[in-house]
Tab-separated table of C-alpha atoms in Angstrom:
chain	number	residue	atom	x	y	z
A	24	MET	CA	-90.030	78.947	52.870
A	25	LYS	CA	-87.735	77.098	55.245
A	26	ARG	CA	-84.395	75.769	54.117
A	27	THR	CA	-84.026	72.006	53.594
A	28	LYS	CA	-80.586	70.473	54.150
A	29	VAL	CA	-78.866	68.900	51.162
A	30	SER	CA	-78.658	65.558	52.983
A	31	THR	CA	-82.449	65.586	53.337
A	32	LEU	CA	-83.041	66.596	49.709
A	33	LEU	CA	-80.874	63.741	48.461
A	34	SER	CA	-82.435	61.094	50.706
A	35	THR	CA	-86.149	61.953	50.666
A	36	PRO	CA	-87.899	60.787	47.457
A	37	ALA	CA	-91.184	62.284	48.673
A	38	LEU	CA	-89.780	65.781	48.120
A	39	ILE	CA	-89.354	65.235	44.379
A	40	GLY	CA	-91.857	67.367	42.503
A	41	THR	CA	-92.047	69.978	45.271
A	42	GLU	CA	-90.608	73.447	45.555
A	43	VAL	CA	-87.625	73.563	47.905
A	44	GLU	CA	-85.081	76.017	49.232
A	45	ALA	CA	-81.412	75.123	49.745
A	46	LYS	CA	-78.496	77.104	51.101
A	47	GLY	CA	-74.814	76.340	50.869
A	48	TRP	CA	-71.450	76.950	49.225
A	49	VAL	CA	-70.585	76.531	45.578
A	50	ARG	CA	-68.165	73.697	44.919
A	51	THR	CA	-68.055	73.966	41.132
A	52	ARG	CA	-69.859	75.676	38.272
A	53	ARG	CA	-69.873	74.619	34.637
A	54	GLY	CA	-72.110	74.916	31.578
A	55	ASN	CA	-72.729	76.815	28.385
A	56	LYS	CA	-74.825	79.687	27.072
A	57	HIS	CA	-77.993	77.592	27.367
A	58	VAL	CA	-77.654	76.012	30.807
A	59	GLN	CA	-75.370	76.305	33.857
A	60	PHE	CA	-74.792	73.684	36.552
A	61	VAL	CA	-73.736	74.499	40.110
A	62	GLN	CA	-72.672	71.857	42.630
A	63	LEU	CA	-73.947	73.045	46.014
A	64	ASN	CA	-72.842	71.698	49.393
A	65	ASP	CA	-74.004	72.754	52.865
A	66	GLY	CA	-71.817	70.469	54.998
A	67	SER	CA	-74.602	68.051	55.922
A	68	THR	CA	-73.250	65.340	53.595
A	69	ILE	CA	-70.219	64.522	51.473
A	70	ASN	CA	-72.539	64.666	48.446
A	71	ASN	CA	-73.424	67.836	46.535
A	72	ILE	CA	-76.774	68.669	45.041
A	73	GLN	CA	-76.805	69.938	41.481
A	74	VAL	CA	-78.580	73.218	40.817
A	75	VAL	CA	-79.615	73.773	37.196
A	76	PHE	CA	-79.848	77.352	35.919
A	77	ASP	CA	-81.814	77.706	32.671
A	78	MET	CA	-80.158	80.640	30.874
A	79	ASN	CA	-83.548	81.657	29.464
A	80	LEU	CA	-84.365	82.697	33.045
A	81	PHE	CA	-80.997	84.077	34.156
A	82	SER	CA	-78.276	86.200	32.588
A	83	GLU	CA	-74.548	85.550	32.653
A	84	ASP	CA	-74.070	88.727	34.702
A	85	GLN	CA	-76.468	87.412	37.330
A	86	LEU	CA	-74.538	84.150	37.643
A	87	LYS	CA	-71.073	85.734	37.548
A	88	PRO	CA	-70.783	85.853	41.395
A	89	LEU	CA	-71.351	82.074	41.614
A	90	THR	CA	-67.683	81.158	41.869
A	91	THR	CA	-66.171	78.310	43.888
A	92	GLY	CA	-66.478	79.170	47.574
A	93	SER	CA	-69.307	81.664	47.240
A	94	SER	CA	-72.470	81.113	49.283
A	95	LEU	CA	-76.070	81.375	48.192
A	96	ARG	CA	-79.710	80.653	48.766
A	97	VAL	CA	-81.547	78.984	45.909
A	98	LYS	CA	-85.222	78.243	45.464
A	99	GLY	CA	-86.625	75.915	42.844
A	100	LEU	CA	-88.289	72.660	41.861
A	101	LEU	CA	-86.718	69.400	43.040
A	102	VAL	CA	-86.785	66.918	40.153
A	103	GLU	CA	-85.276	63.543	39.343
A	104	SER	CA	-81.854	63.999	37.823
A	105	GLN	CA	-81.255	63.058	34.221
A	106	GLY	CA	-77.499	62.773	34.701
A	107	LYS	CA	-75.435	60.083	36.360
A	108	GLY	CA	-74.169	60.283	39.927
A	109	GLN	CA	-77.095	62.050	41.558
A	110	THR	CA	-80.688	61.109	42.339
A	111	CYS	CA	-82.206	64.562	42.089
A	112	GLU	CA	-81.435	68.167	41.275
A	113	ILE	CA	-82.927	71.613	41.751
A	114	GLN	CA	-84.273	73.542	38.786
A	115	ALA	CA	-83.552	77.068	39.978
A	116	LYS	CA	-86.280	79.699	39.931
A	117	GLU	CA	-84.600	82.343	42.058
A	118	PHE	CA	-81.392	82.746	44.047
A	119	GLU	CA	-79.578	85.159	46.339
A	120	VAL	CA	-75.817	85.434	46.818
A	121	TYR	CA	-74.867	85.722	50.489
A	122	GLY	CA	-71.108	86.008	50.089
A	123	SER	CA	-68.749	86.093	47.137
A	124	ALA	CA	-65.313	84.439	46.887
A	125	ASP	CA	-62.719	86.090	44.659
A	126	PRO	CA	-61.393	83.319	42.357
A	127	LEU	CA	-57.929	84.898	42.409
A	128	ALA	CA	-57.737	84.941	46.219
A	129	TYR	CA	-59.769	81.978	47.455
A	130	PRO	CA	-57.153	79.293	48.336
A	131	LEU	CA	-59.496	76.350	47.704
A	132	GLN	CA	-60.265	77.382	44.140
A	133	LYS	CA	-58.397	74.386	42.728
A	134	LYS	CA	-58.581	70.705	43.643
A	135	GLY	CA	-55.748	68.439	44.728
A	136	HIS	CA	-54.268	70.452	47.599
A	137	THR	CA	-51.899	68.516	49.846
A	138	LEU	CA	-52.805	67.843	53.460
A	139	GLU	CA	-49.704	69.807	54.481
A	140	PHE	CA	-50.977	72.865	52.602
A	141	LEU	CA	-54.411	72.536	54.169
A	142	ARG	CA	-52.935	72.480	57.695
A	143	ASP	CA	-51.753	76.038	57.082
A	144	ILE	CA	-55.309	77.128	56.298
A	145	ALA	CA	-57.088	75.211	59.045
A	146	HIS	CA	-59.758	77.926	59.130
A	147	LEU	CA	-60.864	76.971	55.602
A	148	ARG	CA	-60.005	73.284	55.302
A	149	PRO	CA	-63.335	72.095	56.829
A	150	ARG	CA	-64.903	73.195	53.516
A	151	THR	CA	-63.020	70.506	51.600
A	152	ASN	CA	-64.511	67.066	51.006
A	153	THR	CA	-61.770	65.399	53.050
A	154	PHE	CA	-62.164	67.456	56.178
A	155	GLY	CA	-65.918	67.629	55.912
A	156	ALA	CA	-65.911	63.826	55.994
A	157	VAL	CA	-63.432	63.654	58.878
A	158	LEU	CA	-65.336	66.163	61.000
A	159	ARG	CA	-68.706	64.486	60.431
A	160	ILE	CA	-67.188	61.139	61.469
A	161	ARG	CA	-65.598	62.803	64.505
A	162	SER	CA	-68.990	64.217	65.508
A	163	ALA	CA	-70.683	60.842	65.087
A	164	LEU	CA	-68.020	59.115	67.203
A	165	ALA	CA	-68.434	61.717	69.960
A	166	PHE	CA	-72.164	61.029	70.005
A	167	ALA	CA	-71.549	57.265	70.031
A	168	ILE	CA	-69.277	57.616	73.069
A	169	HIS	CA	-71.943	59.396	75.095
A	170	LYS	CA	-74.625	57.023	73.826
A	171	PHE	CA	-72.625	53.925	74.819
A	172	PHE	CA	-71.894	55.025	78.361
A	173	GLN	CA	-75.293	56.593	79.014
A	174	GLU	CA	-77.070	53.423	77.906
A	175	LYS	CA	-74.890	51.426	80.318
A	176	GLY	CA	-75.816	53.657	83.254
A	177	PHE	CA	-72.548	55.590	83.499
A	178	TYR	CA	-72.551	59.202	84.662
A	179	TYR	CA	-70.767	61.912	82.682
A	180	LEU	CA	-68.309	63.672	85.001
A	181	ASN	CA	-66.585	66.957	84.206
A	182	THR	CA	-63.079	66.917	85.657
A	183	PRO	CA	-60.983	70.101	86.037
A	184	LEU	CA	-58.794	71.494	83.281
A	185	ILE	CA	-56.677	73.426	85.775
A	186	THR	CA	-54.847	71.208	88.240
A	187	ALA	CA	-52.044	71.140	90.779
A	188	SER	CA	-51.292	67.455	90.147
A	189	ASP	CA	-49.630	65.522	87.332
A	190	ALA	CA	-51.564	62.273	86.884
A	191	GLU	CA	-49.135	60.796	84.369
A	192	GLY	CA	-45.866	61.882	85.928
A	193	ALA	CA	-44.950	63.296	82.517
A	194	GLY	CA	-43.614	66.601	83.779
A	195	ALA	CA	-44.391	68.365	80.477
A	196	MET	CA	-47.353	70.546	81.419
A	197	PHE	CA	-48.569	74.002	80.432
A	198	GLN	CA	-48.400	76.373	83.381
A	199	VAL	CA	-51.440	78.457	84.346
A	200	THR	CA	-50.595	81.699	86.124
A	201	THR	CA	-51.677	85.292	86.630
A	202	LEU	CA	-48.234	86.341	87.842
A	203	ASP	CA	-46.111	88.793	85.872
A	204	VAL	CA	-44.029	86.284	83.945
A	205	GLU	CA	-41.269	88.844	83.353
A	206	ASN	CA	-41.010	89.856	86.994
A	207	PRO	CA	-42.705	87.284	89.258
A	208	PRO	CA	-42.584	87.624	93.053
A	209	ARG	CA	-39.818	85.570	94.651
A	210	ASP	CA	-39.131	84.161	98.103
A	211	GLU	CA	-35.978	84.645	100.162
A	212	GLU	CA	-34.213	81.880	98.214
A	213	GLY	CA	-35.037	83.431	94.850
A	214	ARG	CA	-37.696	80.909	93.869
A	215	VAL	CA	-40.987	82.056	92.353
A	216	ASP	CA	-43.492	82.673	95.152
A	217	TYR	CA	-46.670	81.010	93.921
A	218	SER	CA	-48.539	81.896	97.106
A	219	ALA	CA	-49.173	85.227	95.385
A	220	ASP	CA	-50.662	83.508	92.325
A	221	PHE	CA	-54.401	83.224	91.628
A	222	PHE	CA	-54.737	79.739	93.147
A	223	GLY	CA	-52.009	80.240	95.729
A	224	LYS	CA	-49.893	77.444	94.276
A	225	HIS	CA	-48.249	76.258	91.057
A	226	THR	CA	-50.989	75.106	88.647
A	227	SER	CA	-51.064	73.684	85.123
A	228	LEU	CA	-53.411	72.482	82.404
A	229	THR	CA	-54.340	68.859	83.020
A	230	VAL	CA	-52.787	65.893	81.235
A	231	SER	CA	-55.572	63.563	82.412
A	232	GLY	CA	-58.839	63.580	84.314
A	233	GLN	CA	-58.252	60.101	85.703
A	234	LEU	CA	-57.426	60.899	89.326
A	235	GLU	CA	-60.509	63.083	89.699
A	236	GLY	CA	-62.459	60.455	87.772
A	237	GLU	CA	-61.603	57.945	90.496
A	238	LEU	CA	-63.214	60.290	93.018
A	239	GLY	CA	-66.424	60.201	90.990
A	240	ALA	CA	-66.341	56.423	90.625
A	241	THR	CA	-65.995	55.934	94.385
A	242	ALA	CA	-69.232	57.863	94.846
A	243	LEU	CA	-71.363	57.261	91.737
A	244	GLY	CA	-70.084	53.795	90.853
A	245	GLU	CA	-69.430	54.208	87.124
A	246	ILE	CA	-68.417	57.467	85.474
A	247	TYR	CA	-66.758	58.626	82.287
A	248	THR	CA	-64.972	61.830	81.377
A	249	PHE	CA	-64.729	63.280	77.878
A	250	GLY	CA	-62.785	66.486	77.530
A	251	PRO	CA	-59.606	68.238	76.428
A	252	THR	CA	-56.194	67.418	77.889
A	253	PHE	CA	-52.830	69.063	77.318
A	254	ARG	CA	-49.183	68.046	76.907
A	255	ALA	CA	-46.316	70.531	76.591
A	256	GLU	CA	-43.973	68.060	74.903
A	257	ASN	CA	-42.066	69.654	72.029
A	258	SER	CA	-42.975	66.825	69.646
A	259	ASN	CA	-43.423	67.409	65.922
A	260	THR	CA	-44.624	63.948	64.926
A	261	PRO	CA	-47.737	62.592	63.181
A	262	ARG	CA	-48.848	61.096	66.531
A	263	HIS	CA	-48.604	64.066	68.919
A	264	LEU	CA	-50.750	67.088	69.721
A	265	ALA	CA	-50.398	69.674	72.468
A	266	GLU	CA	-54.171	69.749	72.940
A	267	PHE	CA	-56.263	66.621	72.476
A	268	TRP	CA	-59.391	64.948	73.836
A	269	MET	CA	-59.565	61.979	76.170
A	270	ILE	CA	-62.314	59.555	77.195
A	271	GLU	CA	-61.593	58.131	80.644
A	272	PRO	CA	-64.134	55.820	82.296
A	273	GLU	CA	-63.573	54.809	85.929
A	274	MET	CA	-65.585	52.004	87.520
A	275	ALA	CA	-65.936	50.951	91.146
A	276	PHE	CA	-65.989	47.186	91.752
A	277	TYR	CA	-64.403	46.385	88.353
A	278	ASP	CA	-61.360	44.115	88.227
A	279	ILE	CA	-58.918	43.949	85.314
A	280	THR	CA	-61.062	41.409	83.428
A	281	ASP	CA	-64.144	43.613	83.728
A	282	ASN	CA	-62.012	46.488	82.490
A	283	MET	CA	-60.856	44.574	79.402
A	284	ASP	CA	-64.400	43.441	78.639
A	285	LEU	CA	-65.667	47.021	78.758
A	286	ALA	CA	-62.826	48.388	76.634
A	287	GLU	CA	-63.384	45.800	73.909
A	288	GLU	CA	-67.141	46.319	73.880
A	289	PHE	CA	-66.679	50.094	73.837
A	290	VAL	CA	-64.352	50.414	70.851
A	291	LYS	CA	-66.339	47.876	68.843
A	292	TYR	CA	-69.526	49.835	69.539
A	293	CYS	CA	-67.995	53.135	68.398
A	294	ILE	CA	-66.558	51.681	65.190
A	295	LYS	CA	-69.809	49.901	64.368
A	296	TYR	CA	-71.702	53.148	64.944
A	297	ALA	CA	-69.469	54.929	62.445
A	298	LEU	CA	-69.875	52.144	59.886
A	299	ASP	CA	-73.662	52.310	60.242
A	300	ASN	CA	-74.023	56.098	60.282
A	301	CYS	CA	-71.117	57.495	58.239
A	302	ALA	CA	-71.066	55.132	55.269
A	303	ASP	CA	-70.768	57.829	52.585
A	304	ASP	CA	-67.924	59.619	54.360
A	305	ILE	CA	-66.029	56.391	55.075
A	306	ARG	CA	-66.468	55.308	51.454
A	307	PHE	CA	-65.054	58.633	50.248
A	308	LEU	CA	-62.013	58.431	52.546
A	309	GLU	CA	-61.452	54.833	51.489
A	310	GLN	CA	-61.412	55.830	47.828
A	311	MET	CA	-59.125	58.802	48.384
A	312	TYR	CA	-56.720	57.697	51.118
A	313	ASP	CA	-57.023	54.141	52.417
A	314	LYS	CA	-58.216	51.381	50.121
A	315	GLY	CA	-58.532	48.864	52.967
A	316	LEU	CA	-60.387	51.089	55.425
A	317	THR	CA	-63.783	49.372	55.549
A	318	GLU	CA	-62.193	45.932	55.680
A	319	ARG	CA	-60.004	46.988	58.607
A	320	LEU	CA	-62.915	48.502	60.525
A	321	ASN	CA	-64.956	45.342	60.099
A	322	PHE	CA	-61.874	43.319	61.077
A	323	VAL	CA	-61.944	44.966	64.526
A	324	VAL	CA	-65.714	44.762	64.947
A	325	ASN	CA	-65.988	41.089	63.956
A	326	ASN	CA	-63.026	39.598	65.820
A	327	ASP	CA	-62.597	38.733	69.476
A	328	PHE	CA	-59.536	40.479	70.856
A	329	ILE	CA	-56.581	38.255	71.768
A	330	ARG	CA	-55.555	38.605	75.424
A	331	LEU	CA	-52.062	37.748	76.606
A	332	SER	CA	-49.478	38.975	79.093
A	333	TYR	CA	-46.738	41.433	78.299
A	334	GLY	CA	-44.219	38.647	78.974
A	335	GLU	CA	-45.854	36.360	76.415
A	336	GLY	CA	-45.894	39.208	73.921
A	337	VAL	CA	-42.204	39.969	74.431
A	338	LYS	CA	-41.350	36.298	73.947
A	339	ILE	CA	-43.240	36.248	70.627
A	340	LEU	CA	-41.375	39.371	69.509
A	341	GLU	CA	-37.987	37.988	70.549
A	342	GLU	CA	-38.619	34.733	68.674
A	343	SER	CA	-40.158	36.380	65.593
A	344	GLY	CA	-36.897	36.645	63.691
A	345	LYS	CA	-37.935	40.126	62.644
A	346	LYS	CA	-35.395	42.943	62.867
A	347	PHE	CA	-37.016	45.825	64.733
A	348	GLU	CA	-35.739	49.387	64.771
A	349	PHE	CA	-35.987	49.317	68.577
A	350	PRO	CA	-34.624	46.137	70.236
A	351	VAL	CA	-37.131	44.410	72.504
A	352	HIS	CA	-36.620	42.482	75.737
A	353	TRP	CA	-38.489	42.039	79.002
A	354	GLY	CA	-38.669	45.395	80.760
A	355	THR	CA	-38.697	47.626	77.673
A	356	ASP	CA	-41.632	49.863	76.865
A	357	LEU	CA	-43.065	48.456	73.629
A	358	GLN	CA	-42.961	50.683	70.561
A	359	SER	CA	-45.610	50.991	67.866
A	360	GLU	CA	-43.655	48.631	65.576
A	361	HIS	CA	-43.770	45.908	68.252
A	362	GLU	CA	-47.463	46.403	68.943
A	363	ARG	CA	-48.374	46.376	65.250
A	364	TYR	CA	-46.354	43.211	64.647
A	365	LEU	CA	-48.400	41.364	67.263
A	366	VAL	CA	-51.679	42.618	65.775
A	367	GLU	CA	-51.011	42.668	62.036
A	368	GLU	CA	-48.555	39.832	61.503
A	369	HIS	CA	-48.604	37.358	64.386
A	370	PHE	CA	-52.213	37.152	65.620
A	371	LYS	CA	-53.946	39.042	62.799
A	372	LYS	CA	-56.459	40.223	65.404
A	373	PRO	CA	-56.646	43.119	67.873
A	374	VAL	CA	-54.653	42.394	71.016
A	375	ILE	CA	-54.959	43.284	74.703
A	376	LEU	CA	-51.636	43.063	76.545
A	377	THR	CA	-51.707	42.758	80.342
A	378	ASP	CA	-49.360	42.470	83.333
A	379	TYR	CA	-46.679	44.982	82.380
A	380	PRO	CA	-43.471	45.508	84.399
A	381	LYS	CA	-44.262	47.957	87.198
A	382	GLU	CA	-41.197	50.060	86.349
A	383	ILE	CA	-42.707	51.251	83.057
A	384	LYS	CA	-46.214	51.934	84.374
A	385	ALA	CA	-47.825	54.560	86.593
A	386	PHE	CA	-47.757	54.515	90.391
A	387	TYR	CA	-51.510	53.985	90.794
A	388	MET	CA	-51.668	50.609	89.030
A	389	LYS	CA	-52.388	47.563	91.193
A	390	GLN	CA	-49.380	45.336	91.733
A	391	ASN	CA	-49.555	41.627	91.091
A	392	GLU	CA	-48.413	39.131	93.686
A	393	ASP	CA	-45.134	38.528	91.833
A	394	GLY	CA	-43.961	41.979	92.935
A	395	LYS	CA	-42.688	42.687	89.405
A	396	THR	CA	-45.783	43.389	87.332
A	397	VAL	CA	-48.976	45.426	87.555
A	398	ARG	CA	-52.524	44.802	86.365
A	399	ALA	CA	-52.209	47.102	83.386
A	400	MET	CA	-53.854	46.589	80.014
A	401	ASP	CA	-53.162	48.116	76.601
A	402	VAL	CA	-55.487	47.602	73.645
A	403	LEU	CA	-53.543	47.330	70.378
A	404	PHE	CA	-55.000	48.003	66.926
A	405	PRO	CA	-53.716	47.596	63.366
A	406	HIS	CA	-52.097	50.728	61.867
A	407	ILE	CA	-52.267	52.487	65.261
A	408	GLY	CA	-50.646	50.318	67.893
A	409	GLU	CA	-51.869	51.249	71.366
A	410	ILE	CA	-55.286	52.886	71.271
A	411	ILE	CA	-56.356	52.312	74.901
A	412	GLY	CA	-54.322	52.179	78.084
A	413	GLY	CA	-55.745	51.271	81.472
A	414	SER	CA	-55.441	49.221	84.615
A	415	GLU	CA	-56.960	47.975	87.786
A	416	ARG	CA	-56.109	50.686	90.334
A	417	GLU	CA	-54.278	50.024	93.579
A	418	GLU	CA	-56.988	50.316	96.247
A	419	ASN	CA	-54.830	49.395	99.259
A	420	TYR	CA	-53.622	52.513	101.075
A	421	ASP	CA	-50.399	51.020	102.441
A	422	LYS	CA	-49.357	49.497	99.098
A	423	LEU	CA	-50.143	52.721	97.261
A	424	MET	CA	-48.146	54.807	99.748
A	425	ALA	CA	-45.210	52.406	99.522
A	426	ARG	CA	-45.156	52.797	95.746
A	427	ILE	CA	-45.419	56.598	96.001
A	428	GLU	CA	-42.495	56.716	98.404
A	429	GLU	CA	-40.506	54.312	96.243
A	430	LEU	CA	-40.886	56.646	93.258
A	431	HIS	CA	-40.384	59.818	95.348
A	432	ILE	CA	-43.631	61.300	94.036
A	433	PRO	CA	-44.473	64.628	95.734
A	434	MET	CA	-47.904	64.018	97.238
A	435	LYS	CA	-48.375	67.088	99.437
A	436	ASP	CA	-51.195	68.292	97.186
A	437	MET	CA	-52.671	64.807	96.684
A	438	TRP	CA	-54.196	64.164	100.109
A	439	TRP	CA	-57.643	64.135	98.510
A	440	TYR	CA	-56.643	61.226	96.227
A	441	LEU	CA	-55.275	59.214	99.130
A	442	ASP	CA	-58.491	59.770	101.070
A	443	THR	CA	-60.289	57.467	98.627
A	444	ARG	CA	-58.070	54.660	99.979
A	445	ARG	CA	-58.546	55.711	103.608
A	446	PHE	CA	-62.338	55.960	103.619
A	447	GLY	CA	-64.343	53.097	102.101
A	448	THR	CA	-61.813	51.956	99.533
A	449	VAL	CA	-63.015	49.478	96.891
A	450	PRO	CA	-61.503	47.544	94.000
A	451	HIS	CA	-61.799	49.751	90.918
A	452	SER	CA	-60.495	50.043	87.374
A	453	GLY	CA	-60.435	52.397	84.432
A	454	PHE	CA	-58.844	53.224	81.105
A	455	GLY	CA	-58.112	56.096	78.780
A	456	LEU	CA	-58.825	56.384	75.065
A	457	GLY	CA	-57.286	59.218	73.070
A	458	PHE	CA	-60.205	60.447	70.986
A	459	GLU	CA	-58.024	61.571	68.092
A	460	ARG	CA	-56.445	58.125	67.867
A	461	LEU	CA	-59.910	56.616	67.528
A	462	VAL	CA	-60.826	59.144	64.820
A	463	LEU	CA	-57.493	58.449	63.116
A	464	PHE	CA	-58.292	54.747	62.988
A	465	VAL	CA	-61.873	55.157	61.764
A	466	THR	CA	-61.033	57.702	59.056
A	467	GLY	CA	-57.860	56.049	57.760
A	468	MET	CA	-55.930	59.312	58.009
A	469	THR	CA	-52.253	59.021	58.889
A	470	ASN	CA	-51.505	62.283	60.728
A	471	ILE	CA	-53.235	63.127	63.997
A	472	ARG	CA	-53.252	66.806	63.007
A	473	ASP	CA	-55.781	65.949	60.316
A	474	VAL	CA	-58.471	64.566	62.643
A	475	ILE	CA	-58.901	67.545	64.984
A	476	PRO	CA	-60.471	70.778	63.706
A	477	PHE	CA	-57.707	73.117	64.825
A	478	PRO	CA	-54.471	71.307	65.750
A	479	ARG	CA	-52.274	72.713	68.496
A	480	THR	CA	-48.634	71.798	67.920
A	481	PRO	CA	-45.300	73.532	68.653
A	482	GLY	CA	-45.418	76.962	67.026
A	483	LYS	CA	-48.994	76.531	65.804
A	484	ALA	CA	-51.868	78.302	67.585
A	485	GLU	CA	-53.193	80.763	64.997
A	486	PHE	CA	-56.693	79.464	64.495
């Protein structure tokens, strides 16, 4: 007999009255000398299926291995449940234990563990209700991302993880090398000689696939990337990871308005997909962690985003009368508290800010005619602040070179990027969405380390 997933057993009335086989892990076991009840979960749903063991058919010694965390195969009759909270249950006829779990050693034996404790056992935390729900939602959102772009005719482009360029100008990158780090070859001036390295130059893990994404857009028209990116910032905050995933669409012939339209449609689509396909998991997380989760998700889906310039936003903040931790004035990079004030208190709607000062934005953003601002856009959400950052890209070769020289950006290894402006340049735009920030918003979790299976942070790379 083939195994049937628990999610299917619980949602298929036609199976009631038939013999079924289920496999999974024991969540709890209770009962008496006449009957024993096991809650079985296989990861396919937040809900368990109850397995009923008639003690006229089984002995206590047989059931002794069925402790929390143990795994088993059970075969029996699927019947309507007599108890509350479940639609059906399995009346066990036979079972097999695959793996035991010593009650004295298994760290998930008890309920109520803190999220901090679970981060130290990231190899086991997916078995909890919380992280099962988060990871199923994460999977659904990943599917929704591909579905959205594929249905719109975008092409999925794989950009390199190893790069010789720094798209963000952040400077905090993980080096990739095959050189002897304790005794690297050096030139006459004592500097490390990277010509002897595997790639013949200094290389790092990428912080963004955007620049390569632009190459794809200027050939295929509309592309999107979806892959891991890396930052070597020594940041121990609830908002930072050393390894995280980014979605970065790049579109030829899109101006800044087209870019904003796509970004708004995209995030609404993903959130709506989660609401429609992860209702049980969202409901669980709402009950356990965030009482206003569903309301907030619908708030984003059902409201048009407010669009205004950075200057207008700063003026609202300056005139708000609110005392911010970080003072705000024209030219400052807005903090999360500023962004959330605009969304949660002033407009009470998601916000897209545009036309930022060029000094606080990247070199590749198209400059406005005022010479002071660029056609940037940031999408701001409640509880999160910025969730998307993007811009119309500077397509004019001379203007781009002038900006590069102004910022003293070393471009000796970037000739390929400049070629897109030399040969058949076109207006184009794009944006980046940090996948974990999207998952953070949809799940209602508050620490970014709790929405990625195995978080990479300073000092943490065990699992």
